[in-house]
Amino acid sequence: MDCSSSGQIEHWTLDDAKSAIQIETCGDCTTYIKTFRLDYDPELEAVADDLGSLSLDAAIETEGFKRVGLNPFSFPV
Ligand SMILES: [Zn+2]
């Protein structure tokens, strides 16, 4: 995220919590970032799956969030 706030972070997925495509929204600055969890799906292709999940983007943007970036190869820390 582009701010240091962590109090308003929410996680969104297409289907369940183990979905390889995750969106993190920040309620403070109303932005979101899309993350691909290669640990959930090693076969994930960032560009193709980004396009395939645009309906999720649309849903998030309906909530008033603006996309700030793509983090195609994210692993848990
Ligand atoms: Zn923020």
Tab-separated table of N, CA, C and O and ligand atoms in Angstrom:
chain	number	residue	atom	x	y	z
A	1	MET	N	0.843	-1.192	0.000
A	1	MET	CA	0.000	0.000	0.000
A	1	MET	C	0.878	1.242	0.000
A	1	MET	O	2.053	1.193	0.323
A	2	ASP	N	0.298	2.341	-0.364
A	2	ASP	CA	1.082	3.561	-0.441
A	2	ASP	C	0.911	4.434	0.796
A	2	ASP	O	1.282	5.583	0.807
A	3	CYS	N	0.331	3.893	1.826
A	3	CYS	CA	0.286	4.626	3.082
A	3	CYS	C	0.622	3.651	4.201
A	3	CYS	O	0.626	2.448	4.022
A	4	SER	N	0.892	4.193	5.358
A	4	SER	CA	1.375	3.334	6.443
A	4	SER	C	0.243	2.819	7.311
A	4	SER	O	0.467	2.099	8.261
A	5	SER	N	-0.972	3.172	6.961
A	5	SER	CA	-2.101	2.747	7.764
A	5	SER	C	-2.372	1.261	7.587
A	5	SER	O	-2.262	0.726	6.493
A	6	SER	N	-2.710	0.600	8.653
A	6	SER	CA	-3.090	-0.801	8.537
A	6	SER	C	-4.419	-1.069	9.218
A	6	SER	O	-4.882	-2.185	9.254
A	7	GLY	N	-5.042	-0.037	9.713
A	7	GLY	CA	-6.263	-0.220	10.481
A	7	GLY	C	-7.483	-0.503	9.641
A	7	GLY	O	-8.456	-1.068	10.118
A	8	GLN	N	-7.438	-0.112	8.360
A	8	GLN	CA	-8.626	-0.235	7.515
A	8	GLN	C	-8.402	-1.200	6.358
A	8	GLN	O	-9.076	-1.117	5.338
A	9	ILE	N	-7.430	-2.095	6.501
A	9	ILE	CA	-7.125	-3.027	5.429
A	9	ILE	C	-8.155	-4.158	5.402
A	9	ILE	O	-8.472	-4.746	6.426
A	10	GLU	N	-8.678	-4.418	4.208
A	10	GLU	CA	-9.583	-5.554	4.044
A	10	GLU	C	-9.119	-6.397	2.871
A	10	GLU	O	-8.551	-5.894	1.911
A	11	HIS	N	-9.399	-7.679	2.950
A	11	HIS	CA	-9.009	-8.596	1.889
A	11	HIS	C	-10.246	-9.080	1.140
A	11	HIS	O	-11.256	-9.415	1.748
A	12	TRP	N	-10.113	-9.124	-0.185
A	12	TRP	CA	-11.209	-9.549	-1.035
A	12	TRP	C	-10.682	-10.630	-1.972
A	12	TRP	O	-9.535	-10.564	-2.412
A	13	THR	N	-11.525	-11.591	-2.301
A	13	THR	CA	-11.146	-12.614	-3.263
A	13	THR	C	-12.327	-12.906	-4.178
A	13	THR	O	-13.462	-12.536	-3.881
A	14	LEU	N	-12.033	-13.581	-5.290
A	14	LEU	CA	-13.089	-13.937	-6.232
A	14	LEU	C	-14.041	-14.948	-5.627
A	14	LEU	O	-15.239	-14.845	-5.762
A	15	ASP	N	-13.501	-15.968	-4.965
A	15	ASP	CA	-14.388	-16.990	-4.444
A	15	ASP	C	-14.128	-17.248	-2.962
A	15	ASP	O	-14.863	-16.776	-2.103
A	16	ASP	N	-13.049	-17.965	-2.629
A	16	ASP	CA	-12.828	-18.259	-1.227
A	16	ASP	C	-11.506	-17.675	-0.754
A	16	ASP	O	-10.757	-17.080	-1.524
A	17	ALA	N	-11.211	-17.861	0.501
A	17	ALA	CA	-10.027	-17.247	1.090
A	17	ALA	C	-8.741	-17.826	0.535
A	17	ALA	O	-7.679	-17.211	0.671
A	18	LYS	N	-8.824	-18.985	-0.093
A	18	LYS	CA	-7.632	-19.607	-0.665
A	18	LYS	C	-7.479	-19.284	-2.138
A	18	LYS	O	-6.647	-19.867	-2.824
A	19	SER	N	-8.273	-18.366	-2.642
A	19	SER	CA	-8.115	-17.940	-4.021
A	19	SER	C	-6.731	-17.343	-4.220
A	19	SER	O	-6.221	-16.627	-3.356
A	20	ALA	N	-6.125	-17.662	-5.367
A	20	ALA	CA	-4.775	-17.162	-5.630
A	20	ALA	C	-4.776	-15.678	-5.963
A	20	ALA	O	-3.746	-15.029	-5.886
A	21	ILE	N	-5.923	-15.156	-6.331
A	21	ILE	CA	-6.028	-13.732	-6.634
A	21	ILE	C	-6.675	-13.028	-5.455
A	21	ILE	O	-7.808	-13.319	-5.091
A	22	GLN	N	-5.927	-12.139	-4.856
A	22	GLN	CA	-6.389	-11.453	-3.668
A	22	GLN	C	-6.343	-9.947	-3.911
A	22	GLN	O	-5.441	-9.451	-4.571
A	23	ILE	N	-7.306	-9.254	-3.360
A	23	ILE	CA	-7.274	-7.796	-3.413
A	23	ILE	C	-7.279	-7.269	-1.995
A	23	ILE	O	-8.009	-7.769	-1.128
A	24	GLU	N	-6.416	-6.303	-1.772
A	24	GLU	CA	-6.290	-5.671	-0.467
A	24	GLU	C	-6.743	-4.231	-0.612
A	24	GLU	O	-6.192	-3.486	-1.417
A	25	THR	N	-7.730	-3.840	0.150
A	25	THR	CA	-8.192	-2.461	0.090
A	25	THR	C	-7.788	-1.719	1.351
A	25	THR	O	-7.710	-2.303	2.430
A	26	CYS	N	-7.527	-0.423	1.179
A	26	CYS	CA	-7.235	0.447	2.312
A	26	CYS	C	-8.373	1.436	2.459
A	26	CYS	O	-8.601	2.256	1.572
A	27	GLY	N	-9.081	1.333	3.545
A	27	GLY	CA	-10.212	2.210	3.775
A	27	GLY	C	-9.818	3.633	4.079
A	27	GLY	O	-10.634	4.549	3.962
A	28	ASP	N	-8.578	3.854	4.472
A	28	ASP	CA	-8.125	5.207	4.795
A	28	ASP	C	-7.932	6.047	3.554
A	28	ASP	O	-8.378	7.183	3.482
A	29	CYS	N	-7.229	5.481	2.540
A	29	CYS	CA	-6.964	6.267	1.334
A	29	CYS	C	-7.746	5.720	0.151
A	29	CYS	O	-7.514	6.131	-0.982
A	30	THR	N	-8.676	4.807	0.392
A	30	THR	CA	-9.575	4.231	-0.617
A	30	THR	C	-8.824	3.790	-1.870
A	30	THR	O	-9.185	4.114	-2.982
A	31	THR	N	-7.747	3.036	-1.655
A	31	THR	CA	-7.017	2.440	-2.759
A	31	THR	C	-7.002	0.928	-2.572
A	31	THR	O	-7.309	0.424	-1.488
A	32	TYR	N	-6.660	0.229	-3.642
A	32	TYR	CA	-6.505	-1.210	-3.520
A	32	TYR	C	-5.358	-1.693	-4.370
A	32	TYR	O	-4.932	-1.038	-5.324
A	33	ILE	N	-4.854	-2.857	-4.015
A	33	ILE	CA	-3.786	-3.487	-4.779
A	33	ILE	C	-4.170	-4.946	-4.991
A	33	ILE	O	-4.767	-5.586	-4.106
A	34	LYS	N	-3.859	-5.442	-6.168
A	34	LYS	CA	-4.168	-6.838	-6.481
A	34	LYS	C	-2.904	-7.671	-6.307
A	34	LYS	O	-1.831	-7.284	-6.756
A	35	THR	N	-3.057	-8.800	-5.670
A	35	THR	CA	-1.909	-9.650	-5.368
A	35	THR	C	-2.170	-11.064	-5.880
A	35	THR	O	-3.267	-11.591	-5.718
A	36	PHE	N	-1.148	-11.636	-6.497
A	36	PHE	CA	-1.251	-13.019	-6.952
A	36	PHE	C	-0.438	-13.904	-6.013
A	36	PHE	O	0.759	-13.725	-5.853
A	37	ARG	N	-1.133	-14.858	-5.415
A	37	ARG	CA	-0.485	-15.726	-4.442
A	37	ARG	C	0.011	-16.978	-5.135
A	37	ARG	O	-0.723	-17.941	-5.319
A	38	LEU	N	1.292	-16.941	-5.520
A	38	LEU	CA	1.860	-18.096	-6.211
A	38	LEU	C	1.998	-19.299	-5.284
A	38	LEU	O	2.142	-20.428	-5.750
A	39	ASP	N	1.951	-19.067	-4.001
A	39	ASP	CA	1.988	-20.210	-3.084
A	39	ASP	C	0.658	-20.955	-3.096
A	39	ASP	O	0.580	-22.126	-2.752
A	40	TYR	N	-0.419	-20.267	-3.508
A	40	TYR	CA	-1.713	-20.924	-3.636
A	40	TYR	C	-1.868	-21.566	-5.013
A	40	TYR	O	-2.522	-22.586	-5.156
A	41	ASP	N	-1.309	-20.915	-6.035
A	41	ASP	CA	-1.431	-21.426	-7.391
A	41	ASP	C	-0.161	-21.124	-8.174
A	41	ASP	O	-0.032	-20.061	-8.781
A	42	PRO	N	0.801	-22.058	-8.184
A	42	PRO	CA	2.089	-21.820	-8.853
A	42	PRO	C	1.956	-21.649	-10.354
A	42	PRO	O	2.873	-21.144	-11.001
A	43	GLU	N	0.815	-22.073	-10.909
A	43	GLU	CA	0.625	-21.978	-12.351
A	43	GLU	C	0.047	-20.639	-12.786
A	43	GLU	O	-0.170	-20.403	-13.971
A	44	LEU	N	-0.209	-19.806	-11.834
A	44	LEU	CA	-0.853	-18.534	-12.132
A	44	LEU	C	-0.015	-17.712	-13.110
A	44	LEU	O	1.191	-17.593	-12.970
A	45	GLU	N	-0.691	-17.142	-14.098
A	45	GLU	CA	-0.019	-16.227	-15.023
A	45	GLU	C	-0.569	-14.831	-14.777
A	45	GLU	O	-1.748	-14.570	-14.982
A	46	ALA	N	0.323	-13.957	-14.375
A	46	ALA	CA	-0.116	-12.659	-13.857
A	46	ALA	C	-0.983	-11.890	-14.840
A	46	ALA	O	-2.043	-11.390	-14.485
A	47	VAL	N	-0.540	-11.809	-16.084
A	47	VAL	CA	-1.283	-10.972	-17.027
A	47	VAL	C	-2.631	-11.594	-17.354
A	47	VAL	O	-3.669	-10.947	-17.283
A	48	ALA	N	-2.623	-12.899	-17.685
A	48	ALA	CA	-3.871	-13.546	-18.056
A	48	ALA	C	-4.856	-13.550	-16.893
A	48	ALA	O	-6.047	-13.304	-17.080
A	49	ASP	N	-4.352	-13.833	-15.719
A	49	ASP	CA	-5.261	-13.905	-14.591
A	49	ASP	C	-5.681	-12.524	-14.104
A	49	ASP	O	-6.730	-12.366	-13.508
A	50	ASP	N	-4.848	-11.535	-14.403
A	50	ASP	CA	-5.275	-10.170	-14.115
A	50	ASP	C	-6.492	-9.835	-14.959
A	50	ASP	O	-7.501	-9.353	-14.459
A	51	LEU	N	-6.417	-10.147	-16.254
A	51	LEU	CA	-7.552	-9.892	-17.133
A	51	LEU	C	-8.762	-10.717	-16.712
A	51	LEU	O	-9.897	-10.266	-16.789
A	52	GLY	N	-8.499	-11.953	-16.260
A	52	GLY	CA	-9.589	-12.840	-15.888
A	52	GLY	C	-10.303	-12.437	-14.621
A	52	GLY	O	-11.372	-12.952	-14.321
A	53	SER	N	-9.705	-11.533	-13.874
A	53	SER	CA	-10.317	-11.141	-12.606
A	53	SER	C	-10.760	-9.687	-12.630
A	53	SER	O	-10.934	-9.070	-11.588
A	54	LEU	N	-10.962	-9.155	-13.815
A	54	LEU	CA	-11.381	-7.749	-13.899
A	54	LEU	C	-12.771	-7.527	-13.315
A	54	LEU	O	-13.103	-6.418	-12.912
A	55	SER	N	-13.569	-8.584	-13.247
A	55	SER	CA	-14.882	-8.423	-12.624
A	55	SER	C	-14.734	-8.102	-11.145
A	55	SER	O	-15.535	-7.370	-10.565
A	56	LEU	N	-13.669	-8.647	-10.556
A	56	LEU	CA	-13.400	-8.324	-9.155
A	56	LEU	C	-12.952	-6.868	-9.040
A	56	LEU	O	-13.393	-6.151	-8.141
A	57	ASP	N	-12.105	-6.435	-9.967
A	57	ASP	CA	-11.722	-5.020	-9.995
A	57	ASP	C	-12.956	-4.129	-10.068
A	57	ASP	O	-13.069	-3.135	-9.336
A	58	ALA	N	-13.869	-4.507	-10.965
A	58	ALA	CA	-15.063	-3.690	-11.156
A	58	ALA	C	-15.880	-3.616	-9.871
A	58	ALA	O	-16.391	-2.554	-9.497
A	59	ALA	N	-15.978	-4.755	-9.182
A	59	ALA	CA	-16.745	-4.785	-7.939
A	59	ALA	C	-16.098	-3.896	-6.885
A	59	ALA	O	-16.780	-3.165	-6.156
A	60	ILE	N	-14.761	-3.957	-6.816
A	60	ILE	CA	-14.046	-3.153	-5.824
A	60	ILE	C	-14.185	-1.669	-6.140
A	60	ILE	O	-14.386	-0.835	-5.256
A	61	GLU	N	-14.089	-1.340	-7.444
A	61	GLU	CA	-14.184	0.064	-7.823
A	61	GLU	C	-15.581	0.611	-7.568
A	61	GLU	O	-15.757	1.791	-7.281
A	62	THR	N	-16.579	-0.272	-7.661
A	62	THR	CA	-17.933	0.125	-7.315
A	62	THR	C	-18.022	0.549	-5.854
A	62	THR	O	-18.795	1.421	-5.487
A	63	GLU	N	-17.163	-0.061	-5.030
A	63	GLU	CA	-17.125	0.286	-3.609
A	63	GLU	C	-16.379	1.597	-3.363
A	63	GLU	O	-16.277	2.059	-2.239
A	64	GLY	N	-15.798	2.167	-4.424
A	64	GLY	CA	-15.153	3.466	-4.294
A	64	GLY	C	-13.642	3.418	-4.164
A	64	GLY	O	-13.011	4.428	-3.866
A	65	PHE	N	-13.038	2.250	-4.402
A	65	PHE	CA	-11.594	2.136	-4.281
A	65	PHE	C	-10.914	2.341	-5.628
A	65	PHE	O	-11.465	2.008	-6.671
A	66	LYS	N	-9.697	2.890	-5.572
A	66	LYS	CA	-8.916	3.109	-6.780
A	66	LYS	C	-7.685	2.202	-6.762
A	66	LYS	O	-6.978	2.114	-5.767
A	67	ARG	N	-7.437	1.557	-7.900
A	67	ARG	CA	-6.315	0.642	-7.975
A	67	ARG	C	-4.994	1.406	-7.995
A	67	ARG	O	-4.831	2.355	-8.750
A	68	VAL	N	-4.057	0.974	-7.187
A	68	VAL	CA	-2.764	1.652	-7.138
A	68	VAL	C	-1.635	0.791	-7.663
A	68	VAL	O	-0.545	1.279	-7.894
A	69	GLY	N	-1.883	-0.490	-7.891
A	69	GLY	CA	-0.769	-1.269	-8.390
A	69	GLY	C	-1.061	-2.745	-8.449
A	69	GLY	O	-2.097	-3.226	-8.019
A	70	LEU	N	-0.101	-3.444	-9.009
A	70	LEU	CA	-0.190	-4.884	-9.151
A	70	LEU	C	1.063	-5.486	-8.540
A	70	LEU	O	2.169	-5.038	-8.800
A	71	ASN	N	0.860	-6.483	-7.733
A	71	ASN	CA	1.986	-7.153	-7.100
A	71	ASN	C	1.957	-8.604	-7.533
A	71	ASN	O	1.347	-9.437	-6.886
A	72	PRO	N	2.569	-8.891	-8.691
A	72	PRO	CA	2.311	-10.176	-9.341
A	72	PRO	C	2.929	-11.388	-8.650
A	72	PRO	O	2.473	-12.495	-8.871
A	73	PHE	N	3.920	-11.200	-7.849
A	73	PHE	CA	4.592	-12.362	-7.284
A	73	PHE	C	4.767	-12.181	-5.787
A	73	PHE	O	5.848	-11.864	-5.293
A	74	SER	N	3.678	-12.367	-5.107
A	74	SER	CA	3.701	-12.124	-3.681
A	74	SER	C	3.736	-13.430	-2.904
A	74	SER	O	2.991	-14.347	-3.189
A	75	PHE	N	4.606	-13.469	-1.947
A	75	PHE	CA	4.655	-14.607	-1.045
A	75	PHE	C	4.446	-14.102	0.376
A	75	PHE	O	4.810	-12.974	0.689
A	76	PRO	N	3.884	-14.929	1.207
A	76	PRO	CA	3.682	-14.500	2.593
A	76	PRO	C	5.018	-14.262	3.267
A	76	PRO	O	5.998	-14.937	2.977
A	77	VAL	N	5.030	-13.302	4.156
A	77	VAL	CA	6.279	-12.994	4.854
A	77	VAL	C	6.195	-13.455	6.295
A	77	VAL	O	5.116	-13.671	6.822
B	1	ZN	ZN	-3.990	3.618	2.747
